[in-house]
Short mmCIF file of C-alpha atoms in Angstrom, two decimals:
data_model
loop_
_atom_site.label_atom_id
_atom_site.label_comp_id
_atom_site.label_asym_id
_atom_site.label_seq_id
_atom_site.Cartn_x
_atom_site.Cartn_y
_atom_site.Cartn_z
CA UNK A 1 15.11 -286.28 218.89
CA UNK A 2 11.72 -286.35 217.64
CA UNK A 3 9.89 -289.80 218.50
CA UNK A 4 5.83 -290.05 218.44
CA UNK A 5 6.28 -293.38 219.88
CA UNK A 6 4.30 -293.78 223.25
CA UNK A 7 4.94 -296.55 225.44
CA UNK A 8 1.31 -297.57 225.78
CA UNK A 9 -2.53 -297.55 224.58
CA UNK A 10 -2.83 -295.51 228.07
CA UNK A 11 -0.36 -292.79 226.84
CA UNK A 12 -1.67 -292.62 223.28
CA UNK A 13 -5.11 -291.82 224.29
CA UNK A 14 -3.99 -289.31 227.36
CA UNK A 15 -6.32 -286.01 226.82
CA UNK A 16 -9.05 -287.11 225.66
CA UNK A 17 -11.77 -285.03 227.42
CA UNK A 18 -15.70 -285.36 228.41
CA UNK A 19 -17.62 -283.77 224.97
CA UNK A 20 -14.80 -284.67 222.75
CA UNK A 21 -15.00 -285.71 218.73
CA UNK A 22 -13.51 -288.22 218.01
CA UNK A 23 -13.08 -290.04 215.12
CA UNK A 24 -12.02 -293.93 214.51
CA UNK A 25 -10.83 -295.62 211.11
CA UNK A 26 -12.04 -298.82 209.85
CA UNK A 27 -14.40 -300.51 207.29
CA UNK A 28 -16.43 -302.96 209.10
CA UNK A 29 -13.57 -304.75 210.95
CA UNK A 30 -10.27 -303.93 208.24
CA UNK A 31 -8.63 -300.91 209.69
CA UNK A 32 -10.18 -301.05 212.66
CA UNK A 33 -7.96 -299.77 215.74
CA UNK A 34 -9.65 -302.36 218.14
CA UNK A 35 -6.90 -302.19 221.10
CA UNK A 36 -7.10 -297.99 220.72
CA UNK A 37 -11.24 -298.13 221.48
CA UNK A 38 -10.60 -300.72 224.48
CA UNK A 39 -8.17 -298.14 225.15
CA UNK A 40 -10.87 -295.18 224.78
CA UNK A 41 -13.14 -297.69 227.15
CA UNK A 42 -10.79 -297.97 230.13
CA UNK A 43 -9.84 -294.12 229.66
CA UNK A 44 -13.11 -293.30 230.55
CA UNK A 45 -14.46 -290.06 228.41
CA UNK A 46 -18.10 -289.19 227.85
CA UNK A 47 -20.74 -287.42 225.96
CA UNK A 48 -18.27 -288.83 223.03
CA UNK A 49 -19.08 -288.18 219.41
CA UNK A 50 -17.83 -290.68 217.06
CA UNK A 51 -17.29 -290.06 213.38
CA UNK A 52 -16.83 -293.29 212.21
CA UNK A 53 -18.51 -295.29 209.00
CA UNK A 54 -20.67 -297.69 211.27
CA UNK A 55 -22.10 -297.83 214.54
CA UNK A 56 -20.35 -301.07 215.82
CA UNK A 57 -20.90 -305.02 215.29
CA UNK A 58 -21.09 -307.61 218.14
CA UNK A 59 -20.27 -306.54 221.85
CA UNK A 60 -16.18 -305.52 220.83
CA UNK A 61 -15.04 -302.68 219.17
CA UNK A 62 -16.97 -299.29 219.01
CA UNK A 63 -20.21 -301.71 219.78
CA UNK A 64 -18.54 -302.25 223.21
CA UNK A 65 -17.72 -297.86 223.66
CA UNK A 66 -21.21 -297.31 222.56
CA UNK A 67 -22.61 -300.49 225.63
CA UNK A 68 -20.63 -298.79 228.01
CA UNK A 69 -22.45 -295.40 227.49
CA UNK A 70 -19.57 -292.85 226.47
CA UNK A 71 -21.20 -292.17 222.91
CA UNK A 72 -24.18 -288.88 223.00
CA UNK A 73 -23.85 -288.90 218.96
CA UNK A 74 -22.46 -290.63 215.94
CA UNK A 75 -22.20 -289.50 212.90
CA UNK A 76 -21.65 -292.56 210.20
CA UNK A 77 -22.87 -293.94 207.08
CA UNK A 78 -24.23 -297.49 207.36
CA UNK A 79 -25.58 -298.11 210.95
CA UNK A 80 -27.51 -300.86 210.43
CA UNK A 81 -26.63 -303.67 210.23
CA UNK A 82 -27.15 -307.67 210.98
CA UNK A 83 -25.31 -307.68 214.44
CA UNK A 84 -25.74 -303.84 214.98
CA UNK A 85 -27.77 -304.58 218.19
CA UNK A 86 -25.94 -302.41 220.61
CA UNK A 87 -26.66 -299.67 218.36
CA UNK A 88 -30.13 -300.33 217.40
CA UNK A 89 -31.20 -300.89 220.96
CA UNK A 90 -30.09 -297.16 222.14
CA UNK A 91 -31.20 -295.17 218.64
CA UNK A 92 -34.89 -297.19 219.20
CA UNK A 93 -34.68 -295.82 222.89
CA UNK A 94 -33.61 -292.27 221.96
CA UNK A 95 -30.07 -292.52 224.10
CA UNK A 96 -27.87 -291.57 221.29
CA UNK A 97 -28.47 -289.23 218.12
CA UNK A 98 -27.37 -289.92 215.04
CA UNK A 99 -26.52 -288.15 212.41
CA UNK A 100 -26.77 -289.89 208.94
CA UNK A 101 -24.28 -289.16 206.01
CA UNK A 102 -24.07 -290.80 202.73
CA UNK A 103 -20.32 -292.69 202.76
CA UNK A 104 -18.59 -290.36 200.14
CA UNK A 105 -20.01 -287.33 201.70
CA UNK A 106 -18.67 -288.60 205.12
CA UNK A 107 -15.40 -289.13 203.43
CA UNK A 108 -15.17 -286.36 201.52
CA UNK A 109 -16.19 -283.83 204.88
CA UNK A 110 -13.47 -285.67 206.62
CA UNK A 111 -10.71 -284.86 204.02
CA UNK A 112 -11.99 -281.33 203.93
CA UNK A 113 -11.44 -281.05 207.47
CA UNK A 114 -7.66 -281.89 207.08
CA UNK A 115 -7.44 -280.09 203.64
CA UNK A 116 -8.80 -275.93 205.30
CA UNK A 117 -11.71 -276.13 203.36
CA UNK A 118 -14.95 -274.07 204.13
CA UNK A 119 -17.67 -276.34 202.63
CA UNK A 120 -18.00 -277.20 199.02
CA UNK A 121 -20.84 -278.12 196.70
CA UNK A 122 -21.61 -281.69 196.15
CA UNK A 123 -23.81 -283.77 193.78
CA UNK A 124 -24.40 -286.14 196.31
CA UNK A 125 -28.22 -286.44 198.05
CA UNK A 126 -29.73 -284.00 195.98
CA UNK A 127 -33.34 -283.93 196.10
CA UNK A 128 -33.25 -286.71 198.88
CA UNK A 129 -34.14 -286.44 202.42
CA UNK A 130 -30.44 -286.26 203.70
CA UNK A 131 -30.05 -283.15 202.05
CA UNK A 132 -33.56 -281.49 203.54
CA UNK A 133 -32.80 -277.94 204.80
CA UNK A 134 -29.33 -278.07 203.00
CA UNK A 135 -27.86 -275.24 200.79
CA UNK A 136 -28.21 -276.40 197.21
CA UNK A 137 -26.97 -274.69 193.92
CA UNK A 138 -27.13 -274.97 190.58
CA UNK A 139 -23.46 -274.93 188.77
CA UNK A 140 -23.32 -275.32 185.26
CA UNK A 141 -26.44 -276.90 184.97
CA UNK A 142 -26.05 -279.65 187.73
CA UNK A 143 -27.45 -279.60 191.45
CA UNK A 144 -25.68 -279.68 194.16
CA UNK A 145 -25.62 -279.63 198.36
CA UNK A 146 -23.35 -277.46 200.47
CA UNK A 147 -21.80 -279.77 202.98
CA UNK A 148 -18.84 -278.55 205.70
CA UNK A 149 -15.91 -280.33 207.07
CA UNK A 150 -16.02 -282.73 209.88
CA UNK A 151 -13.02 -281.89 212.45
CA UNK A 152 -12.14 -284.14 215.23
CA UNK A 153 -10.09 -284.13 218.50
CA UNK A 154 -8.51 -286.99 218.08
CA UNK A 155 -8.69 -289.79 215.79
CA UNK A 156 -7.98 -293.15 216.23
CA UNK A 157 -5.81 -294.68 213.39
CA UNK A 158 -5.15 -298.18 212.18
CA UNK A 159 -1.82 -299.00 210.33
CA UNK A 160 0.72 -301.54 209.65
CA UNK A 161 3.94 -299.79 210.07
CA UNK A 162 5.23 -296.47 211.52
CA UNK A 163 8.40 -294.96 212.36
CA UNK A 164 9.19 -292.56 214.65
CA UNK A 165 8.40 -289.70 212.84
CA UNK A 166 4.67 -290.86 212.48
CA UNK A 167 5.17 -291.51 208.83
CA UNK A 168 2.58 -294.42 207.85
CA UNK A 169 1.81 -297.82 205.61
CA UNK A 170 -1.41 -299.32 205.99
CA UNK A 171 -2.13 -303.03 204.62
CA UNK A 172 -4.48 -303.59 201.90
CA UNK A 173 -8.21 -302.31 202.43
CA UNK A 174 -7.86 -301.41 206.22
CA UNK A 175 -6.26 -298.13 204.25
CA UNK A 176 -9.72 -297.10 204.24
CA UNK A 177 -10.42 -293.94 206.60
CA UNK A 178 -7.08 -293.82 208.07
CA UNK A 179 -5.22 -291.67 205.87
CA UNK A 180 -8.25 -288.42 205.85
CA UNK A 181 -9.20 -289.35 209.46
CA UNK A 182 -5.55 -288.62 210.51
CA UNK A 183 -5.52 -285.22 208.84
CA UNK A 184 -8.91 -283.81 210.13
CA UNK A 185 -7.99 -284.13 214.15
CA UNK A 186 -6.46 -282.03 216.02
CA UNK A 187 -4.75 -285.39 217.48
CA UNK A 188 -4.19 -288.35 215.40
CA UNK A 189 -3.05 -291.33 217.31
CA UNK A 190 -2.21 -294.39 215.45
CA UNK A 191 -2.43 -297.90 216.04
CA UNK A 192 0.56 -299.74 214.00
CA UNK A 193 1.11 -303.88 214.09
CA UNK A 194 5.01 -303.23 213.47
CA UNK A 195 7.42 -299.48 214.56
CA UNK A 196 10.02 -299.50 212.02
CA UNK A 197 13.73 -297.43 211.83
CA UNK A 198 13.53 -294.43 210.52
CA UNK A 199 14.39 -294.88 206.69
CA UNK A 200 13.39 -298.03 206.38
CA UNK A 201 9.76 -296.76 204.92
CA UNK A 202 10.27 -296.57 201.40
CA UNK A 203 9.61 -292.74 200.59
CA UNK A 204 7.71 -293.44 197.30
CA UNK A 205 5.18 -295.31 199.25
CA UNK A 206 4.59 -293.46 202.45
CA UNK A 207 0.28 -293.17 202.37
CA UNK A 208 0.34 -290.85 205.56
CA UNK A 209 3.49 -288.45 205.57
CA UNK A 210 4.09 -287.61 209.74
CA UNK A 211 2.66 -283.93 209.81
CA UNK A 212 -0.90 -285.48 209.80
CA UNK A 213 0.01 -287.83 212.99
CA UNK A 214 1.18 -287.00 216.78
CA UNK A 215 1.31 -290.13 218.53
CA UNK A 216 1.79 -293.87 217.41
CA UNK A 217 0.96 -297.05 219.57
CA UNK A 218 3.19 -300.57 219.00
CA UNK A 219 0.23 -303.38 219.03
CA UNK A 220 1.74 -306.17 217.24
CA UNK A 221 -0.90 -308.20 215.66
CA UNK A 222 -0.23 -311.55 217.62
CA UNK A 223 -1.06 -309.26 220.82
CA UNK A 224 -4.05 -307.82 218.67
CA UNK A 225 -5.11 -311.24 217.15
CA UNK A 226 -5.28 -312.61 220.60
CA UNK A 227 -7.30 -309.96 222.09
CA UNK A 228 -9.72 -309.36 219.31
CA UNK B 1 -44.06 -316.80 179.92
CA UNK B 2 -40.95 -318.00 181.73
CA UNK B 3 -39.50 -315.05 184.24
CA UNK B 4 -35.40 -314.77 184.36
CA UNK B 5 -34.26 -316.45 187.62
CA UNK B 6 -31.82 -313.91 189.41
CA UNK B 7 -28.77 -316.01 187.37
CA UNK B 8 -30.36 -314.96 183.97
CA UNK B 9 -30.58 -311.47 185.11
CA UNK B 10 -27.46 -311.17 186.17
CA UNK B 11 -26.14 -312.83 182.86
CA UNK B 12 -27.91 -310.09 180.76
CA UNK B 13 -26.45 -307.31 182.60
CA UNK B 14 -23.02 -308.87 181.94
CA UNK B 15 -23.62 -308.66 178.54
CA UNK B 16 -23.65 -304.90 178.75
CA UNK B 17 -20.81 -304.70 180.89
CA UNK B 18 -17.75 -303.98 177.54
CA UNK B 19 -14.06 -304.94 177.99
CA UNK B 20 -12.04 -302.23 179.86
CA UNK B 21 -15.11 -301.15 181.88
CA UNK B 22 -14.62 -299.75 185.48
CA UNK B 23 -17.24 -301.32 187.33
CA UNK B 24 -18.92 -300.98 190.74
CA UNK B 25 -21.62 -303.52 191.63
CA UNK B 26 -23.61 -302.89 194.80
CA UNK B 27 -24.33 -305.15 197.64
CA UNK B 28 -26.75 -307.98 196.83
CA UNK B 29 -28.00 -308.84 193.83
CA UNK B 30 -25.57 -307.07 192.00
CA UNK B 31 -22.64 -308.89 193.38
CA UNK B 32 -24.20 -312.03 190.84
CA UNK B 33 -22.77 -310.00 187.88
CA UNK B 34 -19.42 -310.82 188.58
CA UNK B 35 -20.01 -314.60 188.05
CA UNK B 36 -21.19 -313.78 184.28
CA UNK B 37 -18.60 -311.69 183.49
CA UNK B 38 -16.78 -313.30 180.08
CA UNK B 39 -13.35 -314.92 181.19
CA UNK B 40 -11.12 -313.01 178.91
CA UNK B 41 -12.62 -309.89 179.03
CA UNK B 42 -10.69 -307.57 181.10
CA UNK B 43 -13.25 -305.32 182.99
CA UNK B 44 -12.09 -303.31 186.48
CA UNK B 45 -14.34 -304.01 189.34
CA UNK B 46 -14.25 -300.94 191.64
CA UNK B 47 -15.03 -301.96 195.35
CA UNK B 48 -15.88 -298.41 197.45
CA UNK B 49 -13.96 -299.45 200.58
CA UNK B 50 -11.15 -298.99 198.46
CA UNK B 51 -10.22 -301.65 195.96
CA UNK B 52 -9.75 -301.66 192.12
CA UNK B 53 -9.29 -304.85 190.26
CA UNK B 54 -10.89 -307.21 193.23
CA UNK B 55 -10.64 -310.35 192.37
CA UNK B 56 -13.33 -313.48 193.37
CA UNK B 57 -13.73 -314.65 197.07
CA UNK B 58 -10.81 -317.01 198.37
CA UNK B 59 -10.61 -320.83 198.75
CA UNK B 60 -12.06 -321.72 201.94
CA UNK B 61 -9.05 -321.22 204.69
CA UNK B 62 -7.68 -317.81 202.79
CA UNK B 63 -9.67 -315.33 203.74
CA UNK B 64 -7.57 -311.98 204.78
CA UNK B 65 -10.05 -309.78 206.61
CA UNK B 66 -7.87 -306.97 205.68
CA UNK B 67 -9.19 -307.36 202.16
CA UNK B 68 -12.95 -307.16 202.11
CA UNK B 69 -15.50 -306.09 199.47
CA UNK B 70 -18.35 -303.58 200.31
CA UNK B 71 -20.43 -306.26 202.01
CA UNK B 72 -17.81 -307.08 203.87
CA UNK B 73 -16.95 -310.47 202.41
CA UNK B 74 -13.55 -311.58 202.11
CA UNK B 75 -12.07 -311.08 198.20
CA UNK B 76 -8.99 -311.20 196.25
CA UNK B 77 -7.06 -308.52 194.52
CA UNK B 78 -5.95 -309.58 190.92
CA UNK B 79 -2.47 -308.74 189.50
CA UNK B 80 -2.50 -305.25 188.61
CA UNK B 81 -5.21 -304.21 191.42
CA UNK B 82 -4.65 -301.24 193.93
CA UNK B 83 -5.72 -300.08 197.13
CA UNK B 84 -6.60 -296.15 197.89
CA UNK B 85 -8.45 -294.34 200.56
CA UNK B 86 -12.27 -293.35 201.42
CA UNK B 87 -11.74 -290.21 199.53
CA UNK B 88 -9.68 -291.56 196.44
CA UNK B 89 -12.60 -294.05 196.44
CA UNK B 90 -15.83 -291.49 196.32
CA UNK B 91 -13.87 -289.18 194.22
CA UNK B 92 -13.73 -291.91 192.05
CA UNK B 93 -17.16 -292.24 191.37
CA UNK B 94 -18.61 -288.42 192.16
CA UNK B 95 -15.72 -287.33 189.50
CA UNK B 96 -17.53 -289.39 186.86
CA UNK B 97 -14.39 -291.86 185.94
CA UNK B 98 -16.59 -295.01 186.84
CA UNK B 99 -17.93 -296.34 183.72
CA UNK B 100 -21.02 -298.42 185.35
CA UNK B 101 -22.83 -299.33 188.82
CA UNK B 102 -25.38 -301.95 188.92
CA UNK B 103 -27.34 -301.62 192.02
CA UNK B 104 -30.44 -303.22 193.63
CA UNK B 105 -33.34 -301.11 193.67
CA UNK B 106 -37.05 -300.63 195.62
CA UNK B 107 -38.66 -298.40 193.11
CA UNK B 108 -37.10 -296.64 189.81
CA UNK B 109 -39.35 -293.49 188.26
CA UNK B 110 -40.45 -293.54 184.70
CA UNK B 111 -37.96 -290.25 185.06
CA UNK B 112 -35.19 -292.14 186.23
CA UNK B 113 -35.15 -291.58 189.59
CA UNK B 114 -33.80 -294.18 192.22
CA UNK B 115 -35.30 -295.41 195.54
CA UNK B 116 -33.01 -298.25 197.36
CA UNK B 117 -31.90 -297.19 200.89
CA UNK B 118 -34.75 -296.53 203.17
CA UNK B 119 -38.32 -298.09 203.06
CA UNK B 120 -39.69 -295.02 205.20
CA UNK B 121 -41.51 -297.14 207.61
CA UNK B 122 -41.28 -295.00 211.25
CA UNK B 123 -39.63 -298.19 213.32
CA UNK B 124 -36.78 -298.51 210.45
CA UNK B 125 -33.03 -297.75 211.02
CA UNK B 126 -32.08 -295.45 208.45
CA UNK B 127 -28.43 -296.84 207.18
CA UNK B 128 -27.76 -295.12 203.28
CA UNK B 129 -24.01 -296.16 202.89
CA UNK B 130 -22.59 -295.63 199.51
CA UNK B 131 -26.12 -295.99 197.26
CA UNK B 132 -26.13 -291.85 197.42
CA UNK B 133 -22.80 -291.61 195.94
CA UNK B 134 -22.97 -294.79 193.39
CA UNK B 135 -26.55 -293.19 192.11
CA UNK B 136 -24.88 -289.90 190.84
CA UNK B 137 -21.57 -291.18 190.36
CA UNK B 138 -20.97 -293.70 187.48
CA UNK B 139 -21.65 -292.51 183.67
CA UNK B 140 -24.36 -295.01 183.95
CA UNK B 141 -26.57 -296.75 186.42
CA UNK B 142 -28.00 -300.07 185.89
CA UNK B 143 -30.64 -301.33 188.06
CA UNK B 144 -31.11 -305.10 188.59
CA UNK B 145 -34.38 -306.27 190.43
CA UNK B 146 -37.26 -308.13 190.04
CA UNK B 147 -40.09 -306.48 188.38
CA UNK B 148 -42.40 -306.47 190.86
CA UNK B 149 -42.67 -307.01 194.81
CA UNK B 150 -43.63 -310.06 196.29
CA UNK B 151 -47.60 -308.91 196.79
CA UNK B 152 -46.90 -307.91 192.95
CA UNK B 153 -47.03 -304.47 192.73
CA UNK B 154 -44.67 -303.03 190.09
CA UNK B 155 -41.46 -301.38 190.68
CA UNK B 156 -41.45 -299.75 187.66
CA UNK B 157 -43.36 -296.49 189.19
CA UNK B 158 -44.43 -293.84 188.17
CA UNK B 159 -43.53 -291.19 190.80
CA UNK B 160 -41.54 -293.41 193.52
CA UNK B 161 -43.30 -293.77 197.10
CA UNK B 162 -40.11 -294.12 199.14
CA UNK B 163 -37.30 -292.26 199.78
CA UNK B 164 -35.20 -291.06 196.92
CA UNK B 165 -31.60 -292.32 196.91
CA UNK B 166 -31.12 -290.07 193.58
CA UNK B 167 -33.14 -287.69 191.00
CA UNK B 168 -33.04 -288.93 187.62
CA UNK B 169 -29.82 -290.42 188.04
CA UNK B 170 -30.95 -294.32 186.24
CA UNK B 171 -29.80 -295.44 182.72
CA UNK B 172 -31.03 -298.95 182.23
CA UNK B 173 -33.06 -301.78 184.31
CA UNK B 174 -33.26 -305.13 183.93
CA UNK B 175 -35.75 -307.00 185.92
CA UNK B 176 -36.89 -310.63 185.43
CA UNK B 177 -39.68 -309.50 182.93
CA UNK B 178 -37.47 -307.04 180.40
CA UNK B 179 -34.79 -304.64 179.70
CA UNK B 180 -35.92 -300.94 179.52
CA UNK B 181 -33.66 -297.75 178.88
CA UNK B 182 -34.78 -294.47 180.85
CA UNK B 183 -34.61 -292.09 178.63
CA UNK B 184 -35.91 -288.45 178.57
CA UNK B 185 -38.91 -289.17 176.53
CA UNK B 186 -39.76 -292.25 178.71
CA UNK B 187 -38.79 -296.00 179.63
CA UNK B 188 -38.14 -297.58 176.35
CA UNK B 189 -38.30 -301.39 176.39
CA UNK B 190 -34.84 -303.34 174.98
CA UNK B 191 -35.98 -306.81 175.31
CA UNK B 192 -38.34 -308.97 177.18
CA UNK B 193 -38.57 -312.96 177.77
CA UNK B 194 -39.59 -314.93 175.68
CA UNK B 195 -43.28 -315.29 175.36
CA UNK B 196 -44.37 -311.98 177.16
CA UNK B 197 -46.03 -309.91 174.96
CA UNK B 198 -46.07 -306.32 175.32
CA UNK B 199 -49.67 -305.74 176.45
CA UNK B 200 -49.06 -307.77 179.42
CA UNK B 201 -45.84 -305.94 180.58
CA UNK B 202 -47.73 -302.61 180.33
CA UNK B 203 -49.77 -304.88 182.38
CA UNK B 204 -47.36 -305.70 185.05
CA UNK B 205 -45.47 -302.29 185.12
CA UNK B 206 -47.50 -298.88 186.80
CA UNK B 207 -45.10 -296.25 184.70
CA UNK B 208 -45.81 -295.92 181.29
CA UNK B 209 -43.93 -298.06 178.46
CA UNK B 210 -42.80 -296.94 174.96
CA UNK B 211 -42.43 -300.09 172.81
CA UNK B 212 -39.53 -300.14 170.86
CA UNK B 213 -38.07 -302.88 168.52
CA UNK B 214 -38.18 -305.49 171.15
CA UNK B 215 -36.79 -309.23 170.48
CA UNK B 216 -37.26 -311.70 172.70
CA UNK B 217 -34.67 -313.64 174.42
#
């Protein structure tokens, strides 16, 4: 019987390995797999690099992965910000690199990852400094920049619901990076408040069909609430 | 001469903003808009984390930090709203079916281009977010910012000093001064406040101005 259930945040993150990619959902704190990066902590990989859309707020979350000194690079859209101080305080003192990427470049190199494509043109950063050195072309009369997929490892999922097959809901806008995150790794394991029977997730609204996802995690949110 | 206050900015931008528009305003000043919007008119505000049809913040106590706005502030989804991914999101814009952005802006070129993410300065933290992708995305680009900076030099350039966000990518501004269109001849003025006369714009602005038919206020 196929089950992608693992008994713990322990199991789900097993493999992970020193130099890995690895990328983790979430839009500020919606979608955010906060128990799997605790998890990610305790397991204890280094020279990490994240893919993820910030660079962590506070002292939890990534900002906590990135204190405890398992990140060498991120790559992310928007790392400043007003309680980005973990961040800020190891980019100023050149102990991680960071590689910048507008959000809908990031998004759309993550989905091309899980989707076998090459590269492909976009209009995105042309003539700006994030697109210095870059490819560029001229299609029908329109620039563009040649930009190539972003694989991962593993990536680190939020949801709401699973079953065993690893099909997936998410809940409002912590959809976010979840769905092209889980295609693009090589292991996508997912973070779900609520493991459901098979059959009971409405096919005409499954967001993440199970072929993208290997392993799913039971936090339920009163566990999640209390540790966040 | 009486400058618009941020309110009456946002309130003329509104005015531009037609029923059945799909929307994106940027973080900031932009978010204003929203409050002038006409009740009644049914326009789609896009939000890039994912959202169409978000609604206004909720009543103190009803926040659901699973349903954010760009910024990161709590919203509300009206009827009829939906959620999508990152990808859905970007594709929305890049693919050209967003009707307008309004961002913030440092510097806009007499040729239209864009300068809002980075100041440049060596000790800054580069962070560009969306602004790359809103710039080229939406059929048109409205920028919303004051005139000039607070030493007051003009923002109306011509050949921006920072960073580009986007080449000749902006199709209106309105700053607390005037309205002007960016248009392949030049910046054509729309409309300016009441008792500013066109001399002293040229005055205030470093890129050239065409004047066009311009009624005040």
């Amino acid at each position: 019987m196929i089950n992608k259930i693992v008994a713990s945040v322990a199991d789900a993150l097993a493999g992970v390995r020193d130099g890995a990619t690895v990328m983790i959902s979430g839009f500020g704190g919606a979608g955010q797999p906060a128990e799997l990066i605790d998890g990610l902590i305790e397991q204890g990989a280094r020279e990490l690099t994240i893919v993820n859309n910030n660079a962590g707020n506070g002292d939890t979350g990534l900002a906590a992965l990135l204190k405890a000194r398992r990140v060498r690079k991120i790559v992310c859209s928007f790392p400043r910000q007003a309680d980005s101080y973990v961040f800020d305080e190891l980019y100023r003192s050149g102990q991680i690199e960071l590689e910048l990427v507008p959000q809908g470049n990031l998004a759309e190199r993550i989905r091309a990852a899980g989707a076998g494509i090459g590269a492909f043109f976009t209009p995105t950063g042309y003539g700006t400094q994030l697109a210095q050195g870059k490819e560029t072309r001229i299609i029908s009369g329109k620039p563009f920049v040649l930009e190539y997929p972003i694989h991962a490892d593993f990536a680190l999922v939020k949801a709401l619901k699973a079953d065993r097959w690893g099909n997936l809901v998410y809940r409002k806008a912590a959809r976010n990076f979840g769905p092209i995150m889980a295609s693009a790794a090589q292991c996508a394991v997912v973070q779900v408040d609520q493991v459901v029977e098979l059959g009971a997730l409405d096919p005409e609204v499954i967001v993440t069909p199970g072929i993208f996802v290997q392993r799913v995690v039971c936090v339920p949110a009163h566990i999640a609430r209390a540790v966040a | 001469m009486k400058r618009r206050t941020r309110d009456q900015i946002a309130a003329r931008v509104a005015l531009d903003i037609p029923e059945g528009a799909y929307v994106n305003l940027g973080i900031g000043l932009p978010t204003l808009v929203a409050n002038h919007l006409p009740r009644g008119r049914e326009i789609f505000l896009h939000s890039e984390n994912g959202i169409l049809g978000m609604g206004p913040a909720p009543a103190a106590g009803a926040e659901d930090w699973d349903l954010i706005n760009a910024g990161k502030q709590p919203v509300t989804l009206l009827t009829g709203g939906a959620f999508f991914h990152h990808a859905d999101s970007f594709g929305m814009m890049r693919g050209g079916h967003l009707d307008i952005c309004v961002l913030g802006a440092f510097q806009v070129s007499a040729g239209g281009d864009l300068a809002n993410w980075h100041t440049g300065a060596p000790d800054a933290i580069p962070a560009v977010g969306g602004a790359m992708d809103l710039a080229i995305g939406a059929k048109r680009v409205f920028i919303m910012m004051e005139h000039q900076t607070k030493s007051g030099e003009s923002k109306v350039v011509r050949q921006c000093s920072y960073p580009l966000t986007g080449v000749a990518c902006v199709s209106r501004i309105y700053t607390d001064l005037a309205t002007i269109d960016v248009k392949p001849d030049g910046l054509h003025v729309v409309d300016m406040v009441e008792g500013l006369s066109f001399a002293e714009l040229c005055g205030a602005t470093d890129a050239p101005l065409i004047a066009q038919h311009a009624p005040a206020l």
